[in-house]
CSV table of C-alpha atoms and ligand atoms in Angstrom, one decimal:
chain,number,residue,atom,x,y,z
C,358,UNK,CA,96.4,-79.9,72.4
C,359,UNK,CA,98.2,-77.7,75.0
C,360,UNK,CA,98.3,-78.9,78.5
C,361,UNK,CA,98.9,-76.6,81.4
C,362,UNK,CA,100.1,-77.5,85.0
C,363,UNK,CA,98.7,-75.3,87.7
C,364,UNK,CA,100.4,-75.9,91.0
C,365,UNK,CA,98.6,-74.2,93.9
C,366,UNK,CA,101.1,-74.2,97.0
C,367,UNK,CA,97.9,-73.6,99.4
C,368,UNK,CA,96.6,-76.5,99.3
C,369,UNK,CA,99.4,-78.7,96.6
C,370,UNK,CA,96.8,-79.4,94.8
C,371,UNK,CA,97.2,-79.5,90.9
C,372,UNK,CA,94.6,-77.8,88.5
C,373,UNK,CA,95.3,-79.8,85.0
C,374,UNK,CA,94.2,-77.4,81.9
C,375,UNK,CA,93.7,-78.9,78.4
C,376,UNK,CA,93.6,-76.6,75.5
C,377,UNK,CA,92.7,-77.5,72.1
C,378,UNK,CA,90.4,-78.2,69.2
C,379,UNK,CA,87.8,-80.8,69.6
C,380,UNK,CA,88.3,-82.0,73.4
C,381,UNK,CA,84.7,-83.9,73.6
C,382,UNK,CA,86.3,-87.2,72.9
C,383,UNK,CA,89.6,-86.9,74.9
C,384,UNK,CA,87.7,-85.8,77.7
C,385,UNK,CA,85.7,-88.8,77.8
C,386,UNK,CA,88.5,-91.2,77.6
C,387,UNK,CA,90.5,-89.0,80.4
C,388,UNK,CA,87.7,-89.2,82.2
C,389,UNK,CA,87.5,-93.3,81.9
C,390,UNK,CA,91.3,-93.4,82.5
C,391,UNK,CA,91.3,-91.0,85.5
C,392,UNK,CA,88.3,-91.1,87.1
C,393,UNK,CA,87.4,-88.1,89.2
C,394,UNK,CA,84.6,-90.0,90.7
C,395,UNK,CA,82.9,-93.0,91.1
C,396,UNK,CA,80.1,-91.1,88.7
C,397,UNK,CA,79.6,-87.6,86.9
C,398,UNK,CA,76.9,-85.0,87.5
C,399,UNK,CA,77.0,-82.5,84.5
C,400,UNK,CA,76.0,-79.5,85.7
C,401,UNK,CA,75.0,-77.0,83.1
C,402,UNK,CA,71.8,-74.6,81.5
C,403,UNK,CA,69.0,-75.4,79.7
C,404,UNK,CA,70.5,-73.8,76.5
C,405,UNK,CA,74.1,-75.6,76.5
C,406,UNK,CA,72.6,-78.9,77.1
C,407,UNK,CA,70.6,-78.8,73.7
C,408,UNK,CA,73.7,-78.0,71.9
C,409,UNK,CA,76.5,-79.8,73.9
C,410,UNK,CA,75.3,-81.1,77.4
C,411,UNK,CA,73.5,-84.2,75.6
C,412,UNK,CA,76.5,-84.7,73.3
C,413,UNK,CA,78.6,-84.4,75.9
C,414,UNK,CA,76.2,-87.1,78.0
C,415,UNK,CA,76.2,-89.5,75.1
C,416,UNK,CA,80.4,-89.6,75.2
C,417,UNK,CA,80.9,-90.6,78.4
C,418,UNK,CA,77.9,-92.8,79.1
C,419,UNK,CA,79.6,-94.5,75.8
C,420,UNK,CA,83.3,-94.7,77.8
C,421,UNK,CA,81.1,-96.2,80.4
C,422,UNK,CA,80.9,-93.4,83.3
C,423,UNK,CA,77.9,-93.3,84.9
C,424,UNK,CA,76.2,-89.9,84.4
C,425,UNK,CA,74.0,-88.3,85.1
C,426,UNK,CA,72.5,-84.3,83.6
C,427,UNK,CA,71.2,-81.3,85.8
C,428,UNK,CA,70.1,-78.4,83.9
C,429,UNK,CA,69.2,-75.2,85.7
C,430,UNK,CA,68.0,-71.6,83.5
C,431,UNK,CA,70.6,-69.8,81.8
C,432,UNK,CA,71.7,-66.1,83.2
C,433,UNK,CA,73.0,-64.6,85.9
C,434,UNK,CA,69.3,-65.1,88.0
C,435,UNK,CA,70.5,-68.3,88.3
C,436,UNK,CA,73.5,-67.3,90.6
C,437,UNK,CA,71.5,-67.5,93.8
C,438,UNK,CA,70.6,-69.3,96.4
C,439,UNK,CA,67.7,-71.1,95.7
C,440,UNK,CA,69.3,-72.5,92.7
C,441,UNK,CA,71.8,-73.7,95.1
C,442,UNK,CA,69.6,-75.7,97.2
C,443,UNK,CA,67.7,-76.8,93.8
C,444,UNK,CA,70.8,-78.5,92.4
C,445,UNK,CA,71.8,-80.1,96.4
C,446,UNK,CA,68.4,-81.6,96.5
C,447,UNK,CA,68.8,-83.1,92.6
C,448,UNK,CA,72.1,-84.7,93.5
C,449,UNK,CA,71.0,-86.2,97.1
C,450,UNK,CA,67.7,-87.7,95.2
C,451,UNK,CA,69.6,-89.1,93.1
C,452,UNK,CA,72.4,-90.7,95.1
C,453,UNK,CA,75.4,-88.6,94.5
C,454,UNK,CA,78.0,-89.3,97.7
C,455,UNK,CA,81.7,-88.0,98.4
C,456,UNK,CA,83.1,-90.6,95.7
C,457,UNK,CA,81.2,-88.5,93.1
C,458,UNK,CA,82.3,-85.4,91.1
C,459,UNK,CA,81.1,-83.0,89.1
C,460,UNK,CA,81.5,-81.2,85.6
C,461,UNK,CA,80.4,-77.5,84.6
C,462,UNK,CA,79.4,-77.5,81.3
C,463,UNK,CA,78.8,-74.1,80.3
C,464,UNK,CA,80.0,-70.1,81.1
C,465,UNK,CA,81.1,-67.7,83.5
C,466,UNK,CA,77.7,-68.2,85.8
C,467,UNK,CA,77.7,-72.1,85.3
C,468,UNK,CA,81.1,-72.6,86.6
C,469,UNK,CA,80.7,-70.2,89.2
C,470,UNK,CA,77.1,-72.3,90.3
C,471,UNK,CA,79.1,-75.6,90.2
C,472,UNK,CA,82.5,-74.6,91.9
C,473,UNK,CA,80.2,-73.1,94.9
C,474,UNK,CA,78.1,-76.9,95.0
C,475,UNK,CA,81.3,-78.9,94.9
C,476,UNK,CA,82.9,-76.6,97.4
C,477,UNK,CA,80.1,-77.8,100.5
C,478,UNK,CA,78.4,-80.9,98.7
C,479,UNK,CA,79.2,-83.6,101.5
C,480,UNK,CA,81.8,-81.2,102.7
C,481,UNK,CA,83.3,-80.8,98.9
C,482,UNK,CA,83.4,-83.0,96.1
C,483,UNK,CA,86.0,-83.1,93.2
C,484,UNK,CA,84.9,-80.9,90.1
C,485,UNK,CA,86.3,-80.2,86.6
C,486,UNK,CA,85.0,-77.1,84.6
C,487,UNK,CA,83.9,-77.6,80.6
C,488,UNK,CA,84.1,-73.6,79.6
C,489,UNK,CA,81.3,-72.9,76.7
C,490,UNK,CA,82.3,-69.4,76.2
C,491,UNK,CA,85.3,-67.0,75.4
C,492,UNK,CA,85.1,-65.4,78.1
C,493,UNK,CA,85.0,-68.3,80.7
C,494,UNK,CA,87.4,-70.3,78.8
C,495,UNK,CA,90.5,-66.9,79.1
C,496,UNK,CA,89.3,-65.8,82.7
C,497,UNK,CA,86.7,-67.5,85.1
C,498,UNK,CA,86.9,-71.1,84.8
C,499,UNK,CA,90.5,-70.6,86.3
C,500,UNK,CA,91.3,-69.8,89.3
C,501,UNK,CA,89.0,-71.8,91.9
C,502,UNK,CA,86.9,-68.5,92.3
C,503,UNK,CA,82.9,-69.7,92.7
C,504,UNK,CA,80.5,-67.9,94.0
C,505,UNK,CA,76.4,-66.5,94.2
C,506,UNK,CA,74.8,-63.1,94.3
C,507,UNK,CA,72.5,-61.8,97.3
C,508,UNK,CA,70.2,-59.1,96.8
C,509,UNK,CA,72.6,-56.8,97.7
C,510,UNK,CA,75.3,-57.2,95.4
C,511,UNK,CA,77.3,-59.4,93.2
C,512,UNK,CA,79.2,-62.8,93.9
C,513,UNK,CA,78.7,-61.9,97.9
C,514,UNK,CA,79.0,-65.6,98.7
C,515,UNK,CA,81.6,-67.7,97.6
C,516,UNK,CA,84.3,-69.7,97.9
C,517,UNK,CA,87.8,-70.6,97.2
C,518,UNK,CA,87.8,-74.0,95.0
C,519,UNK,CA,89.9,-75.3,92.5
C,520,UNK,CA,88.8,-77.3,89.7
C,521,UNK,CA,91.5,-80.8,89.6
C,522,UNK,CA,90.9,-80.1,85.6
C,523,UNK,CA,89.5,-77.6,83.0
C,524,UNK,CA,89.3,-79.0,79.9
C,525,UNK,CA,89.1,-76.0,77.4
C,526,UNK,CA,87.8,-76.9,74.0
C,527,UNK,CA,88.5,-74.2,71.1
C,528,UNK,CA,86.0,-75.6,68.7
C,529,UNK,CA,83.1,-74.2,70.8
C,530,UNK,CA,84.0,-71.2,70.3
C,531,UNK,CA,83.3,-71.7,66.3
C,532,UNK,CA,79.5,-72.4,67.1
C,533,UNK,CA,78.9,-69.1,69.5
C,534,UNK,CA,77.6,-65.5,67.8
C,535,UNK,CA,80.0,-62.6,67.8
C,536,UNK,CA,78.9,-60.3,70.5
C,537,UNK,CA,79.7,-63.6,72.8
C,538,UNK,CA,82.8,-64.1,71.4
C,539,UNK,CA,82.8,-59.6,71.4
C,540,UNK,CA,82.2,-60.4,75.3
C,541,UNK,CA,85.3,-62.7,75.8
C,542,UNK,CA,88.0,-60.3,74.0
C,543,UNK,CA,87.7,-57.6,76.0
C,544,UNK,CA,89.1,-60.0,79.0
C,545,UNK,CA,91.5,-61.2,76.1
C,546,UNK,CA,92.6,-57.4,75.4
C,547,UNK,CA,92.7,-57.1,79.2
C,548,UNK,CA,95.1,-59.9,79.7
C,549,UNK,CA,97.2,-58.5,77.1
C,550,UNK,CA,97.5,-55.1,78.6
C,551,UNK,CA,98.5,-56.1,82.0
C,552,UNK,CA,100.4,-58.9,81.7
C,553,UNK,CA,101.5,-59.7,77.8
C,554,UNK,CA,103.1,-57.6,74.9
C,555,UNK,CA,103.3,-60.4,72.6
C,556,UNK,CA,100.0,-61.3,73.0
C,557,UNK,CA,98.6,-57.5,72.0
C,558,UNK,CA,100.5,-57.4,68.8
C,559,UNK,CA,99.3,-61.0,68.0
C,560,UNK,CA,96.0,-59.0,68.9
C,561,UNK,CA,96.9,-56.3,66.8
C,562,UNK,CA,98.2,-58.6,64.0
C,563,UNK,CA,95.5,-60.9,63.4
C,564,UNK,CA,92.8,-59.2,63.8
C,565,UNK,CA,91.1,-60.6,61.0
C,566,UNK,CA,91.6,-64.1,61.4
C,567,UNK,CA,90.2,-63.2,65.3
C,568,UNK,CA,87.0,-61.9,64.1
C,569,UNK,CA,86.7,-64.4,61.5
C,570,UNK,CA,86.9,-66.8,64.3
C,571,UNK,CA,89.6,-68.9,62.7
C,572,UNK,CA,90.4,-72.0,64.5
C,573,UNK,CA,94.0,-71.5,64.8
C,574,UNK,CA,94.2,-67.7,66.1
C,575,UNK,CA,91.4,-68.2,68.7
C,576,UNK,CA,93.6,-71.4,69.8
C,577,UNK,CA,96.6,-69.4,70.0
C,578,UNK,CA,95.0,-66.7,71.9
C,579,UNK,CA,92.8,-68.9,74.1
C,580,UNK,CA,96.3,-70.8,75.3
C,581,UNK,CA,98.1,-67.4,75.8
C,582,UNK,CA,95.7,-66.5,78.5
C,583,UNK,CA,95.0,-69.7,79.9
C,584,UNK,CA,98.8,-69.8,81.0
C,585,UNK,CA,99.0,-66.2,82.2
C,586,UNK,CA,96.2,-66.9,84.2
C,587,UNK,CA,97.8,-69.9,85.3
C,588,UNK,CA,100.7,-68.4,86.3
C,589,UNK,CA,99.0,-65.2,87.9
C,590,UNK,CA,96.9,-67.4,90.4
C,591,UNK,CA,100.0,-69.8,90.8
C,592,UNK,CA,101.8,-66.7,91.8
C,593,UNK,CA,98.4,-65.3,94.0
C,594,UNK,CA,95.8,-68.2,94.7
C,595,UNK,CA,93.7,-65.7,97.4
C,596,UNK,CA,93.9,-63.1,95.1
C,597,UNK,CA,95.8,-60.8,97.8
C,598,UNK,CA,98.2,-59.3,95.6
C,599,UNK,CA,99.4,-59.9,91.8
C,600,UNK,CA,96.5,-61.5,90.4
C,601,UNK,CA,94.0,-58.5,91.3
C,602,UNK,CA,95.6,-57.1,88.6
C,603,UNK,CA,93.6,-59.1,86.3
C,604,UNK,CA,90.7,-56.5,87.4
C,605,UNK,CA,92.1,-53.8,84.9
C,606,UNK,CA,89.2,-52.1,83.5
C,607,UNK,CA,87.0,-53.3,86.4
C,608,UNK,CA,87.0,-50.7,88.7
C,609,UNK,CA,85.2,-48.5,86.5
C,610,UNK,CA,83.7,-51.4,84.4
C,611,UNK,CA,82.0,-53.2,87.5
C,612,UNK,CA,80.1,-49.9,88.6
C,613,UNK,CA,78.8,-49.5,84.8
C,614,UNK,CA,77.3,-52.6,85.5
C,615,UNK,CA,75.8,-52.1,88.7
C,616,UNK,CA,75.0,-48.5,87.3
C,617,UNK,CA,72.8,-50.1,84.7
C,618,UNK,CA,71.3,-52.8,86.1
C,619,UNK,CA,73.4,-55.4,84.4
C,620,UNK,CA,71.7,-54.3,81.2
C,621,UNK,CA,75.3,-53.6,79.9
C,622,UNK,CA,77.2,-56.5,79.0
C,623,UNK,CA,80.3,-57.8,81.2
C,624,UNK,CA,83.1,-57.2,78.0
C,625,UNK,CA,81.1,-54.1,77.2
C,626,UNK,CA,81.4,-53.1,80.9
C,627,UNK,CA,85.0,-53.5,81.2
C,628,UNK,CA,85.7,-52.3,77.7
C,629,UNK,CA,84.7,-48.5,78.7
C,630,UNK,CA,86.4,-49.5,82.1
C,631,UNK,CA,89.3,-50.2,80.4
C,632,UNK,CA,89.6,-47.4,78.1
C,633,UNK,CA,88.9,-44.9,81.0
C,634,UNK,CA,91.6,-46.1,83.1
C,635,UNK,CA,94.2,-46.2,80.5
C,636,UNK,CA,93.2,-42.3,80.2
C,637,UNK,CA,93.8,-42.4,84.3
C,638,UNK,CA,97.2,-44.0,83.7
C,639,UNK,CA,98.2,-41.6,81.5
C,640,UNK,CA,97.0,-38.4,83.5
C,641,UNK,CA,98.9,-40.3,86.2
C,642,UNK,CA,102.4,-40.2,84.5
C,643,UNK,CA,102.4,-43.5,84.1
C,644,UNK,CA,101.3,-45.3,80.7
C,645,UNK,CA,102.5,-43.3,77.8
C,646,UNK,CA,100.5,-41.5,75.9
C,647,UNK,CA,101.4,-43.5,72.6
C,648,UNK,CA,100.4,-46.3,74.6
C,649,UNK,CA,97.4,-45.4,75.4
C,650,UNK,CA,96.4,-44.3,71.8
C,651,UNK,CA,97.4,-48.2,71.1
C,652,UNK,CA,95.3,-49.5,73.9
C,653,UNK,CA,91.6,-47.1,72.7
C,654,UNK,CA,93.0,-48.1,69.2
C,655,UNK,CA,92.7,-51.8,70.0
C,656,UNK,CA,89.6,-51.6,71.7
C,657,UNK,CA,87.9,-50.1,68.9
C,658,UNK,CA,88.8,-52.4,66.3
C,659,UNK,CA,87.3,-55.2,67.9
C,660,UNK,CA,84.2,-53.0,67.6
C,661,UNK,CA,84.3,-52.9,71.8
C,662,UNK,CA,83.4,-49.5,73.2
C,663,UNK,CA,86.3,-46.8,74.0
C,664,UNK,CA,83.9,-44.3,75.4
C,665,UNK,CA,81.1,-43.8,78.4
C,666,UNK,CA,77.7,-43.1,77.0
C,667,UNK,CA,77.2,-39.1,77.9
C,668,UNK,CA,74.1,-40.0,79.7
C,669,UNK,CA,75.6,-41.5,82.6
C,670,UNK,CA,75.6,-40.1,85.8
C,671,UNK,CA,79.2,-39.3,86.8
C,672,UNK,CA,78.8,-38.7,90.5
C,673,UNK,CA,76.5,-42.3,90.7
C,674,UNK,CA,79.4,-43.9,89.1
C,675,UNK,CA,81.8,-42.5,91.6
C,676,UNK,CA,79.4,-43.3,94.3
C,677,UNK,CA,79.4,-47.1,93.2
C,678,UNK,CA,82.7,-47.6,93.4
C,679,UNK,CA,82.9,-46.5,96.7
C,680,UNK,CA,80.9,-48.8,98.0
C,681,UNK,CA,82.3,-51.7,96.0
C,682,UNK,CA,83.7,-54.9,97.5
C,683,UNK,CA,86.7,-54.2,96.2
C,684,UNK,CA,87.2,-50.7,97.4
C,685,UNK,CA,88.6,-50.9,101.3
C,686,UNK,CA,87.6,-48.2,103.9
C,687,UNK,CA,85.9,-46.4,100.7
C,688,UNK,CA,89.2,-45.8,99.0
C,689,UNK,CA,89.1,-46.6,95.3
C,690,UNK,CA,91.8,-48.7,94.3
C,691,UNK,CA,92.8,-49.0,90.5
C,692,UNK,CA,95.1,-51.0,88.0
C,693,UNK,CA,97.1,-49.0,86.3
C,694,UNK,CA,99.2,-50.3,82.8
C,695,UNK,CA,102.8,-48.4,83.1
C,696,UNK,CA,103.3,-50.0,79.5
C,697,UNK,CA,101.4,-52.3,77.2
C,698,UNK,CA,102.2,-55.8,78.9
C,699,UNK,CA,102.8,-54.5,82.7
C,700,UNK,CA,100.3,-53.2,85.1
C,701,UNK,CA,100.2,-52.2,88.2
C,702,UNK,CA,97.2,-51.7,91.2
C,703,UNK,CA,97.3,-47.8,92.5
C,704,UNK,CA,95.3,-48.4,96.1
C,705,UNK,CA,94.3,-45.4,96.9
C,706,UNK,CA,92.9,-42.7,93.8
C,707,UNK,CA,91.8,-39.7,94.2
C,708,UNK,CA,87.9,-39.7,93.4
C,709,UNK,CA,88.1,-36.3,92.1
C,710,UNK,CA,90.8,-37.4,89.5
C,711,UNK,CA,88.4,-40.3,88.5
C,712,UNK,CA,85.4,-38.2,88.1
C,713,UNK,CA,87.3,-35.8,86.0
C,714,UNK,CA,88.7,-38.7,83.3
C,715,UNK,CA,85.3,-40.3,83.0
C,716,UNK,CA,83.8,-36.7,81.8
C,717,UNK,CA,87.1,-37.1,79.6
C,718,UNK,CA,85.7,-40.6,78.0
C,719,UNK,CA,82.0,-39.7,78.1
C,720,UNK,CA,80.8,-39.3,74.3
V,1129,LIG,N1,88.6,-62.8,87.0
V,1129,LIG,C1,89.6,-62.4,87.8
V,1129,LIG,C2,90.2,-63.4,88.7
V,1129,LIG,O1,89.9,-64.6,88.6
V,1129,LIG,O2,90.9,-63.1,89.6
């Protein structure tokens, strides 16, 4: 088992991240030891709490925390509002106070859901996040980002609020399908490109035992990225500067998504986001175009898509990203790789320059 230290400055709080195989039963006893509250509320979806929110339940009810399990749908419908409410209701009903804390037992929307509720409950509760998934165990259970969607767009609402610990359990992984393992690498591949060499030609090198979902190599890579991302919101907390690098391949990816409706999804998003701004780098004199070849080489291997479906409007594309919450005063802003391993964001692209590379990557 890893453990990570992540120091935010803001606020000198510490974020404790434990990585490793198997963390059900450490967790408990962690839990017994160092109690974040006087009791737990586990927070998770009806799906994960068949498979691990009971287990989970049974463990610490064992080490003698009081407990107790809310479970709200799985999906991103549940990132609203009313849910909201729902789970503030559950937790005054049944008795929860400022002495209590909570766990989020599941993915990217769960821990989203419960960093927003531990953010206002009783003016803010301590919280610790349980990822479920690849892809929230490498990118959103860290960082303190929470959040809900309005009508009109994505993760509108939110907050700033960091989890005291994320316990990160590998052997999850082992019991998940592909595609949601698929899902998570493209963040993995992501992390890599702006911010780690090694970890792409550990990518690049053990491929198979990646896909095979070995134990080990999804440890290995799982830890890489848990301390980049560390070290990127140590470095960045508000997300003002160095860690919007992390949204490589979401520029492009994130109006995909819009574009379809969420049918498309997240890694799939950002994996066509991905390859058509490494393209952009490269007609920008930045990443070279061996580089680049390495990067749509990558992508492809892990059976993640390299290209833009033909069918897509171009012009809609471009017209989503202009209205974006991450574009300012309508300008597109991009990361750019200027090699495997370094990356940096380009604030102001020209829109003509994007519409011609995304004709470039349609296929
Ligand atoms: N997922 C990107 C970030 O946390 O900043």
């Amino acid at each position: 088992m890893e453990k990570i230290n992540m120091v935010l400055k803001r606020t000198e709080k510490v974020c404790e991240i434990f990585v490793g195989l198997g963390l059900f039963d450490f967790l408990a006893e962690d839990l017994k030891k160092r109690p974040l509250g006087r009791r737990l509320g586990i927070i998770t979806d009806t799906r994960v709490e068949t498979v691990l929110g009971n287990r989970l339940h049974k463990r610490l009810i064992r080490a003698g925390i009081k407990t107790d399990v809310i479970a709200i749908d799985p999906g991103e419908d549940s990132k609203q509002w009313k849910t909201v409410q729902w789970i503030f209701e559950r937790l005054i009903a049944l008795g929860f106070d400022r002495k209590s804390a909570l766990i989020a037992l599941g993915g990217g929307v769960l821990g989203d859901v419960t960093g927003f509720v531990a953010s206002l409950y009783m003016r803010s509760i301590p919280y610790a996040q349980v990822p479920t998934t690849l892809l929230a165990q490498v990118d959103s259970c860290l960082g303190g980002k929470t959040g809900i969607d309005l009508p009109q767009g994505k993760n509108l609402l939110g907050t700033f609020y960091q989890p005291s610990r994320v316990y990160v359990d590998t052997s999850i992984l082992g019991t998940l399908p592909y595609e949601e393992i698929q899902n998570g690498l493209a963040e993995v591949i992501k992390t890599a490109v702006v911010r780690d060499r090694g970890l792409f030609q550990l990518l690049e090198n053990r491929h198979d035992a990646i896909v095979d979902e070995k134990r080990d190599a999804l440890e290995e890579v799982v830890a890489r990225c848990c301390r980049i991302k560390s070290d990127v919101v140590m470095a960045d907390e508000r997300d003002t500067g160095l860690r919007r690098i992390l949204n490589f391949g979401h520029t492009v990816g994130h109006a995909i998504e819009a574009y379809t409706n969420y049918r498309v999804p997240h890694g799939m998003a950002v994996s066509m986001g991905m390859a058509a701004e490494a393209v952009l780098s490269t007609r920008m004199k930045m990443l070279q175009p061996e580089e680049k070849q390495r990067v749509l080489q990558l992508l492809k291997r892990y059976d993640l898509p390299a290209l833009i479906p033909a069918s897509y409007d171009t012009e809609k594309l471009i017209g989503i990203m202009h209205s974006d919450k991450k574009a300012e005063d309508g300008r597109i802003a991009v990361v750019l790789p200027k090699t495997i391993g370094d990356a940096m964001i380009m604030q102001s692209v020209p829109t003509l320059l994007i519409e011609e590379v995304i004709k470039e990557v349609q296929g």
